[in-house]
Amino acid sequence: MIDPALFDPSAVSEEIRAQNAEIVAKLSKLGRYWEAPPALIRENRRKGLGAFPLMPLSSRAEAITIDGPGGPLPLRIIAPENPRGAYLHIHGGGWTIGTADEQDPWLDRLAERCGLAVVSVEYRLAPEHPFPAGPDDCEAAALWLIREAESRFGTSRLFIGGESAGAHLSALTLLRLRDKHDLKPFRGANLFAGCYDVSLTPSAANWGEEPLILNTPGVKVFADNFCGPDLDRRDPAISPLYADLTGMPPALFSVGTRDLLLDDTLFMASRWVASGNKAELAVWPGGAHVFIRFDSALAEQALSRIDGFIERL
C-alpha cells in the first residue's frame, strides 16, 4: 500500500508550503484565466505570465523537421556527444498550450546526467487540431526515432516520457506502437503527473477552483479542447487508463500530493502493475501539478529519482 505518511500535512516542507501559496496568489489575480482564448494563453505563457516561470533555452538545441501526418512536424533535439540512449519527450500543456522549447533545462539534464539524446516533438495543439492530431504526431515522431536512433545517435536504447498531457500522450503512443505496429521499442517510460482519464478522475473532478497550477474548470476546458463535444472520453484510444495495458515497458509514475491529477497517477500505476508490467510510484508530499517546473529541494529529489530510474534500465 501507499505510505499514508506521504499525505500527512506535516510531511510538506515549509519551502513547498510557501511556493504553493505564492502560486495560488499569483494565479488568483488573473481571474478565470483558463477561459481566455487559447492564443492569448499561449502568448502569456511565452511571456512568463502564466502558471510557470520561463526556463532558459539550450544553446545546443537543434531544430529539424520530419514528415508528419498533418504536414511538416518539428522536432527539437538536445544531444550529448556519444549518446548512451535516446529519449522521446512529449511536452505538457493540456493539449492546448506548451511548446517543445519550454523545458530545455530538463532536457539538458537528461542529456548530461543520463547520456540521452532527447527529441521533443512539437505536436499540433487543440482546439485548432483536436483528437487525433496530437496523438498522430507523437506516433509519427516515435516511429521516426525508432527508425533513426541507431544511425543518427548510435544507440537503440530508447525511452519515452512527458509531463501532464505529455505523459498522457506518451501512454497513448506506447499503446499505438504495440497495437498498430507490433512494436515495443522503449526500455522505460517516465510519466510525470499525467491525465490518463480525460473524463476526469475523482481528484480532478472534485478539486474545485483553487488555482494551484490547474483546477477543475481549467481541466474541463482543456479536455473539451482535446476531445470536442462528441467523443467517448473513456474510449481507450483517448483515455489510456481504460486500455489493455499488457506489454508496457517499466514506468516511473511521479505526482505530488497537491496535484489535482493525483488519482490519475495512483490509478494508472496500479493498473500498470496489475497488467503484468513493472512500475515505480513516486508520490511527493505537497507537490503541485508538475512542481518540478519550480526550483525547490523537492523538485531536485523528483528529478534525481527520474535520473536514477533511467540509469537502471
Short mmCIF file of C-alpha atoms in Angstrom, two decimals:
data_model
loop_
_atom_site.label_atom_id
_atom_site.label_comp_id
_atom_site.label_asym_id
_atom_site.label_seq_id
_atom_site.Cartn_x
_atom_site.Cartn_y
_atom_site.Cartn_z
CA MET A 1 0.00 0.00 0.00
CA ILE A 2 0.98 3.63 -0.39
CA ASP A 3 2.57 5.07 2.74
CA PRO A 4 -0.08 7.24 4.44
CA ALA A 5 2.68 9.43 5.86
CA LEU A 6 3.19 10.89 2.37
CA PHE A 7 -0.22 12.55 2.67
CA ASP A 8 0.22 13.87 6.19
CA PRO A 9 0.32 17.69 6.17
CA SER A 10 3.37 17.53 8.41
CA ALA A 11 5.30 15.90 5.54
CA VAL A 12 5.10 19.08 3.46
CA SER A 13 8.18 21.27 3.76
CA GLU A 14 7.93 24.95 4.57
CA GLU A 15 9.54 25.69 1.21
CA ILE A 16 6.75 23.88 -0.67
CA ARG A 17 4.02 25.43 1.50
CA ALA A 18 5.32 28.89 0.67
CA GLN A 19 5.75 28.05 -3.00
CA ASN A 20 2.21 26.72 -3.33
CA ALA A 21 0.78 29.79 -1.58
CA GLU A 22 2.72 32.05 -3.95
CA ILE A 23 1.40 30.18 -6.99
CA VAL A 24 -2.21 30.42 -5.82
CA ALA A 25 -1.83 34.13 -5.04
CA LYS A 26 -0.32 34.85 -8.46
CA LEU A 27 -2.94 32.94 -10.43
CA SER A 28 -5.85 34.23 -8.34
CA LYS A 29 -5.03 37.73 -9.59
CA LEU A 30 -5.55 36.58 -13.18
CA GLY A 31 -9.22 35.75 -12.68
CA ARG A 32 -10.71 32.95 -14.76
CA TYR A 33 -7.59 32.77 -16.89
CA TRP A 34 -8.48 29.33 -18.27
CA GLU A 35 -11.41 30.89 -20.14
CA ALA A 36 -9.16 33.16 -22.24
CA PRO A 37 -8.73 32.30 -25.93
CA PRO A 38 -6.03 29.66 -26.41
CA ALA A 39 -3.92 32.04 -28.49
CA LEU A 40 -3.83 34.54 -25.61
CA ILE A 41 -3.00 31.84 -23.06
CA ARG A 42 -0.11 30.71 -25.28
CA GLU A 43 1.13 34.28 -25.71
CA ASN A 44 1.03 34.92 -21.96
CA ARG A 45 2.83 31.65 -21.29
CA ARG A 46 5.61 32.64 -23.68
CA LYS A 47 5.96 35.90 -21.74
CA GLY A 48 6.15 34.12 -18.39
CA LEU A 49 2.76 35.45 -17.31
CA GLY A 50 1.11 32.05 -16.91
CA ALA A 51 1.38 29.42 -14.22
CA PHE A 52 5.01 28.51 -14.85
CA PRO A 53 8.18 30.61 -14.88
CA LEU A 54 10.15 30.80 -18.10
CA MET A 55 13.04 28.39 -18.50
CA PRO A 56 16.19 29.33 -20.44
CA LEU A 57 16.79 27.93 -23.90
CA SER A 58 19.58 25.44 -24.52
CA SER A 59 22.47 26.68 -26.62
CA ARG A 60 22.95 23.24 -28.16
CA ALA A 61 19.37 22.55 -29.23
CA GLU A 62 18.88 21.63 -32.87
CA ALA A 63 15.57 22.05 -34.70
CA ILE A 64 14.71 19.68 -37.52
CA THR A 65 11.54 18.88 -39.43
CA ILE A 66 10.24 15.47 -40.44
CA ASP A 67 7.21 14.42 -42.46
CA GLY A 68 4.16 14.27 -40.21
CA PRO A 69 0.56 13.17 -40.72
CA GLY A 70 -0.58 16.80 -40.89
CA GLY A 71 2.41 18.20 -42.76
CA PRO A 72 5.92 19.14 -41.60
CA LEU A 73 6.46 18.09 -37.97
CA PRO A 74 9.12 19.99 -35.97
CA LEU A 75 11.40 18.15 -33.58
CA ARG A 76 13.82 19.73 -31.09
CA ILE A 77 16.96 17.73 -30.39
CA ILE A 78 19.35 18.15 -27.46
CA ALA A 79 22.08 15.54 -27.61
CA PRO A 80 25.41 14.92 -25.87
CA GLU A 81 28.45 13.57 -27.63
CA ASN A 82 28.27 9.79 -27.92
CA PRO A 83 24.74 9.27 -26.55
CA ARG A 84 24.04 6.18 -24.45
CA GLY A 85 20.36 6.28 -25.30
CA ALA A 86 17.60 8.36 -26.85
CA TYR A 87 14.51 9.84 -25.20
CA LEU A 88 11.30 10.90 -26.92
CA HIS A 89 9.94 13.82 -24.91
CA ILE A 90 6.32 14.99 -25.20
CA HIS A 91 5.58 18.33 -23.57
CA GLY A 92 2.56 19.18 -21.43
CA GLY A 93 0.03 22.00 -21.58
CA GLY A 94 -3.43 20.46 -21.58
CA TRP A 95 -3.10 19.51 -25.26
CA THR A 96 -3.72 23.23 -25.87
CA ILE A 97 -0.58 25.18 -24.90
CA GLY A 98 3.11 24.49 -24.44
CA THR A 99 5.96 24.04 -26.89
CA ALA A 100 8.95 21.78 -27.38
CA ASP A 101 11.39 24.53 -26.33
CA GLU A 102 9.82 25.44 -22.97
CA GLN A 103 11.67 22.90 -20.83
CA ASP A 104 15.21 22.85 -22.20
CA PRO A 105 16.89 22.64 -18.73
CA TRP A 106 15.13 19.30 -18.09
CA LEU A 107 16.21 18.01 -21.48
CA ASP A 108 19.76 19.29 -20.99
CA ARG A 109 19.82 17.47 -17.65
CA LEU A 110 18.81 14.18 -19.28
CA ALA A 111 21.50 14.69 -21.91
CA GLU A 112 24.19 15.46 -19.34
CA ARG A 113 23.36 13.13 -16.47
CA CYS A 114 21.86 10.18 -18.36
CA GLY A 115 23.68 10.48 -21.67
CA LEU A 116 20.46 10.69 -23.66
CA ALA A 117 19.80 12.31 -26.99
CA VAL A 118 16.47 14.00 -26.26
CA VAL A 119 13.97 14.54 -29.06
CA SER A 120 11.00 16.76 -28.14
CA VAL A 121 8.04 16.76 -30.52
CA GLU A 122 6.15 19.93 -31.49
CA TYR A 123 2.79 18.20 -31.91
CA ARG A 124 -0.29 20.01 -33.16
CA LEU A 125 -2.37 21.67 -30.45
CA ALA A 126 -6.09 21.71 -29.72
CA PRO A 127 -8.67 23.14 -30.16
CA GLU A 128 -7.47 24.05 -33.64
CA HIS A 129 -6.25 20.46 -34.04
CA PRO A 130 -8.33 18.20 -31.75
CA PHE A 131 -8.01 14.45 -31.32
CA PRO A 132 -6.46 12.56 -33.05
CA ALA A 133 -3.99 15.20 -34.36
CA GLY A 134 -1.72 15.37 -31.30
CA PRO A 135 -1.52 11.60 -30.81
CA ASP A 136 -0.95 11.13 -34.54
CA ASP A 137 2.05 13.48 -34.43
CA CYS A 138 3.53 11.78 -31.36
CA GLU A 139 3.14 8.40 -33.03
CA ALA A 140 4.93 9.72 -36.13
CA ALA A 141 7.77 11.12 -34.00
CA ALA A 142 8.13 7.79 -32.19
CA LEU A 143 8.31 5.87 -35.46
CA TRP A 144 10.94 8.32 -36.73
CA LEU A 145 13.06 7.85 -33.60
CA ILE A 146 12.78 4.06 -33.82
CA ARG A 147 14.00 4.21 -37.43
CA GLU A 148 16.69 6.84 -36.97
CA ALA A 149 18.13 6.37 -33.48
CA GLU A 150 20.86 3.95 -34.46
CA SER A 151 22.12 5.86 -37.49
CA ARG A 152 21.71 9.35 -36.02
CA PHE A 153 22.63 8.79 -32.37
CA GLY A 154 24.41 5.42 -32.41
CA THR A 155 22.01 3.77 -29.97
CA SER A 156 18.88 1.66 -29.86
CA ARG A 157 18.36 2.16 -26.10
CA LEU A 158 15.12 4.13 -26.19
CA PHE A 159 12.97 5.88 -23.58
CA ILE A 160 9.78 7.93 -23.71
CA GLY A 161 8.22 10.40 -21.33
CA GLY A 162 6.42 13.62 -20.65
CA GLU A 163 4.56 15.73 -18.15
CA SER A 164 0.80 16.20 -17.71
CA ALA A 165 -0.76 15.97 -21.20
CA GLY A 166 2.67 14.82 -22.35
CA ALA A 167 2.51 11.81 -20.02
CA HIS A 168 -0.97 11.03 -21.38
CA LEU A 169 0.30 11.27 -24.96
CA SER A 170 3.30 9.11 -24.07
CA ALA A 171 0.98 6.36 -22.84
CA LEU A 172 -1.17 6.62 -25.97
CA THR A 173 1.96 6.43 -28.12
CA LEU A 174 3.10 3.23 -26.41
CA LEU A 175 -0.33 1.69 -26.98
CA ARG A 176 -0.40 2.74 -30.64
CA LEU A 177 3.07 1.30 -31.27
CA ARG A 178 2.00 -2.01 -29.73
CA ASP A 179 -1.41 -2.26 -31.37
CA LYS A 180 -0.82 -0.72 -34.81
CA HIS A 181 2.82 -1.60 -35.47
CA ASP A 182 3.55 -4.57 -33.18
CA LEU A 183 6.41 -2.56 -31.70
CA LYS A 184 7.65 -2.43 -28.11
CA PRO A 185 10.87 -0.48 -28.56
CA PHE A 186 11.08 1.57 -25.36
CA ARG A 187 13.04 0.37 -22.33
CA GLY A 188 11.24 2.71 -19.95
CA ALA A 189 8.58 5.38 -19.62
CA ASN A 190 8.94 8.47 -17.44
CA LEU A 191 5.36 9.58 -16.77
CA PHE A 192 5.01 12.70 -14.63
CA ALA A 193 1.60 13.91 -13.41
CA GLY A 194 -0.32 12.57 -16.38
CA CYS A 195 -4.02 12.93 -17.17
CA TYR A 196 -4.88 9.34 -18.05
CA ASP A 197 -8.68 9.68 -17.78
CA VAL A 198 -9.91 12.57 -19.90
CA SER A 199 -13.41 12.06 -18.41
CA LEU A 200 -11.77 13.14 -15.08
CA THR A 201 -10.84 11.04 -12.09
CA PRO A 202 -12.33 11.95 -8.68
CA SER A 203 -9.38 14.09 -7.60
CA ALA A 204 -9.63 16.16 -10.80
CA ALA A 205 -13.43 16.41 -10.80
CA ASN A 206 -13.67 17.34 -7.11
CA TRP A 207 -10.70 19.71 -6.79
CA GLY A 208 -12.71 22.91 -7.26
CA GLU A 209 -11.47 26.32 -8.37
CA GLU A 210 -8.30 26.77 -6.29
CA PRO A 211 -5.73 27.73 -8.97
CA LEU A 212 -2.74 25.67 -7.84
CA ILE A 213 -1.45 25.50 -11.44
CA LEU A 214 -4.59 23.64 -12.53
CA ASN A 215 -8.15 23.47 -11.27
CA THR A 216 -11.31 21.59 -12.19
CA PRO A 217 -12.79 24.20 -14.57
CA GLY A 218 -9.45 24.55 -16.31
CA VAL A 219 -9.02 20.81 -16.83
CA LYS A 220 -12.54 20.62 -18.23
CA VAL A 221 -11.70 23.35 -20.76
CA PHE A 222 -8.54 21.52 -21.81
CA ALA A 223 -10.43 18.22 -22.14
CA ASP A 224 -13.11 19.93 -24.23
CA ASN A 225 -10.42 21.39 -26.47
CA PHE A 226 -8.83 17.99 -26.98
CA CYS A 227 -11.99 15.93 -27.44
CA GLY A 228 -14.66 18.25 -28.75
CA PRO A 229 -18.30 17.52 -27.87
CA ASP A 230 -18.87 14.11 -29.40
CA LEU A 231 -16.13 11.65 -28.40
CA ASP A 232 -16.48 8.96 -25.74
CA ARG A 233 -13.85 10.17 -23.30
CA ARG A 234 -13.48 6.72 -21.76
CA ASP A 235 -12.56 5.20 -25.10
CA PRO A 236 -9.14 3.59 -24.52
CA ALA A 237 -7.88 5.40 -27.62
CA ILE A 238 -8.49 8.67 -25.74
CA SER A 239 -8.09 7.75 -22.07
CA PRO A 240 -5.34 5.15 -21.62
CA LEU A 241 -6.48 4.34 -18.08
CA TYR A 242 -9.18 2.19 -19.73
CA ALA A 243 -6.85 0.42 -22.18
CA ASP A 244 -5.42 -3.08 -22.15
CA LEU A 245 -2.02 -2.28 -20.65
CA THR A 246 -0.30 -5.61 -21.17
CA GLY A 247 3.17 -5.49 -22.64
CA MET A 248 4.05 -1.99 -21.50
CA PRO A 249 7.64 -1.09 -20.52
CA PRO A 250 8.81 -0.38 -16.97
CA ALA A 251 7.46 3.01 -15.92
CA LEU A 252 8.15 5.61 -13.28
CA PHE A 253 4.93 7.35 -12.26
CA SER A 254 5.50 10.61 -10.38
CA VAL A 255 3.00 13.01 -8.81
CA GLY A 256 2.68 15.48 -5.95
CA THR A 257 0.07 15.10 -3.25
CA ARG A 258 -1.27 18.59 -4.06
CA ASP A 259 -1.79 17.79 -7.73
CA LEU A 260 -5.42 17.60 -8.82
CA LEU A 261 -4.39 14.75 -11.15
CA LEU A 262 -3.21 12.68 -8.18
CA ASP A 263 -5.78 9.93 -8.78
CA ASP A 264 -4.73 9.59 -12.41
CA THR A 265 -1.24 8.56 -11.35
CA LEU A 266 -2.38 6.35 -8.46
CA PHE A 267 -4.92 4.56 -10.66
CA MET A 268 -2.65 4.23 -13.70
CA ALA A 269 0.30 2.92 -11.74
CA SER A 270 -1.93 0.29 -10.13
CA ARG A 271 -3.37 -0.80 -13.49
CA TRP A 272 0.15 -0.88 -14.98
CA VAL A 273 1.31 -3.35 -12.36
CA ALA A 274 -1.94 -5.36 -12.41
CA SER A 275 -1.40 -5.80 -16.16
CA GLY A 276 1.91 -7.55 -15.54
CA ASN A 277 4.28 -4.63 -16.04
CA LYS A 278 6.95 -3.18 -13.78
CA ALA A 279 6.31 0.24 -12.27
CA GLU A 280 7.69 2.57 -9.66
CA LEU A 281 5.45 5.11 -7.92
CA ALA A 282 6.93 8.35 -6.60
CA VAL A 283 4.49 10.43 -4.54
CA TRP A 284 5.91 13.78 -3.43
CA PRO A 285 4.46 15.49 -0.32
CA GLY A 286 2.87 18.83 -1.12
CA GLY A 287 3.95 18.89 -4.75
CA ALA A 288 1.66 20.91 -7.03
CA HIS A 289 0.97 19.98 -10.64
CA VAL A 290 4.33 19.49 -12.41
CA PHE A 291 6.10 21.06 -9.42
CA ILE A 292 9.46 20.24 -10.98
CA ARG A 293 8.95 23.41 -13.05
CA PHE A 294 9.81 25.40 -9.89
CA ASP A 295 13.16 25.34 -8.11
CA SER A 296 12.97 23.54 -4.77
CA ALA A 297 14.59 20.74 -2.84
CA LEU A 298 11.53 18.60 -3.66
CA ALA A 299 11.95 19.25 -7.38
CA GLU A 300 15.59 18.20 -7.20
CA GLN A 301 14.61 15.00 -5.40
CA ALA A 302 12.00 14.20 -8.04
CA LEU A 303 14.37 14.92 -10.93
CA SER A 304 17.08 12.81 -9.32
CA ARG A 305 14.59 9.95 -8.98
CA ILE A 306 13.97 10.21 -12.73
CA ASP A 307 17.73 10.15 -13.42
CA GLY A 308 18.12 7.04 -11.31
CA PHE A 309 15.18 5.27 -12.94
CA ILE A 310 16.63 5.79 -16.42
CA GLU A 311 20.16 4.84 -15.39
CA ARG A 312 18.96 1.47 -14.06
CA LEU A 313 17.38 0.42 -17.38
#
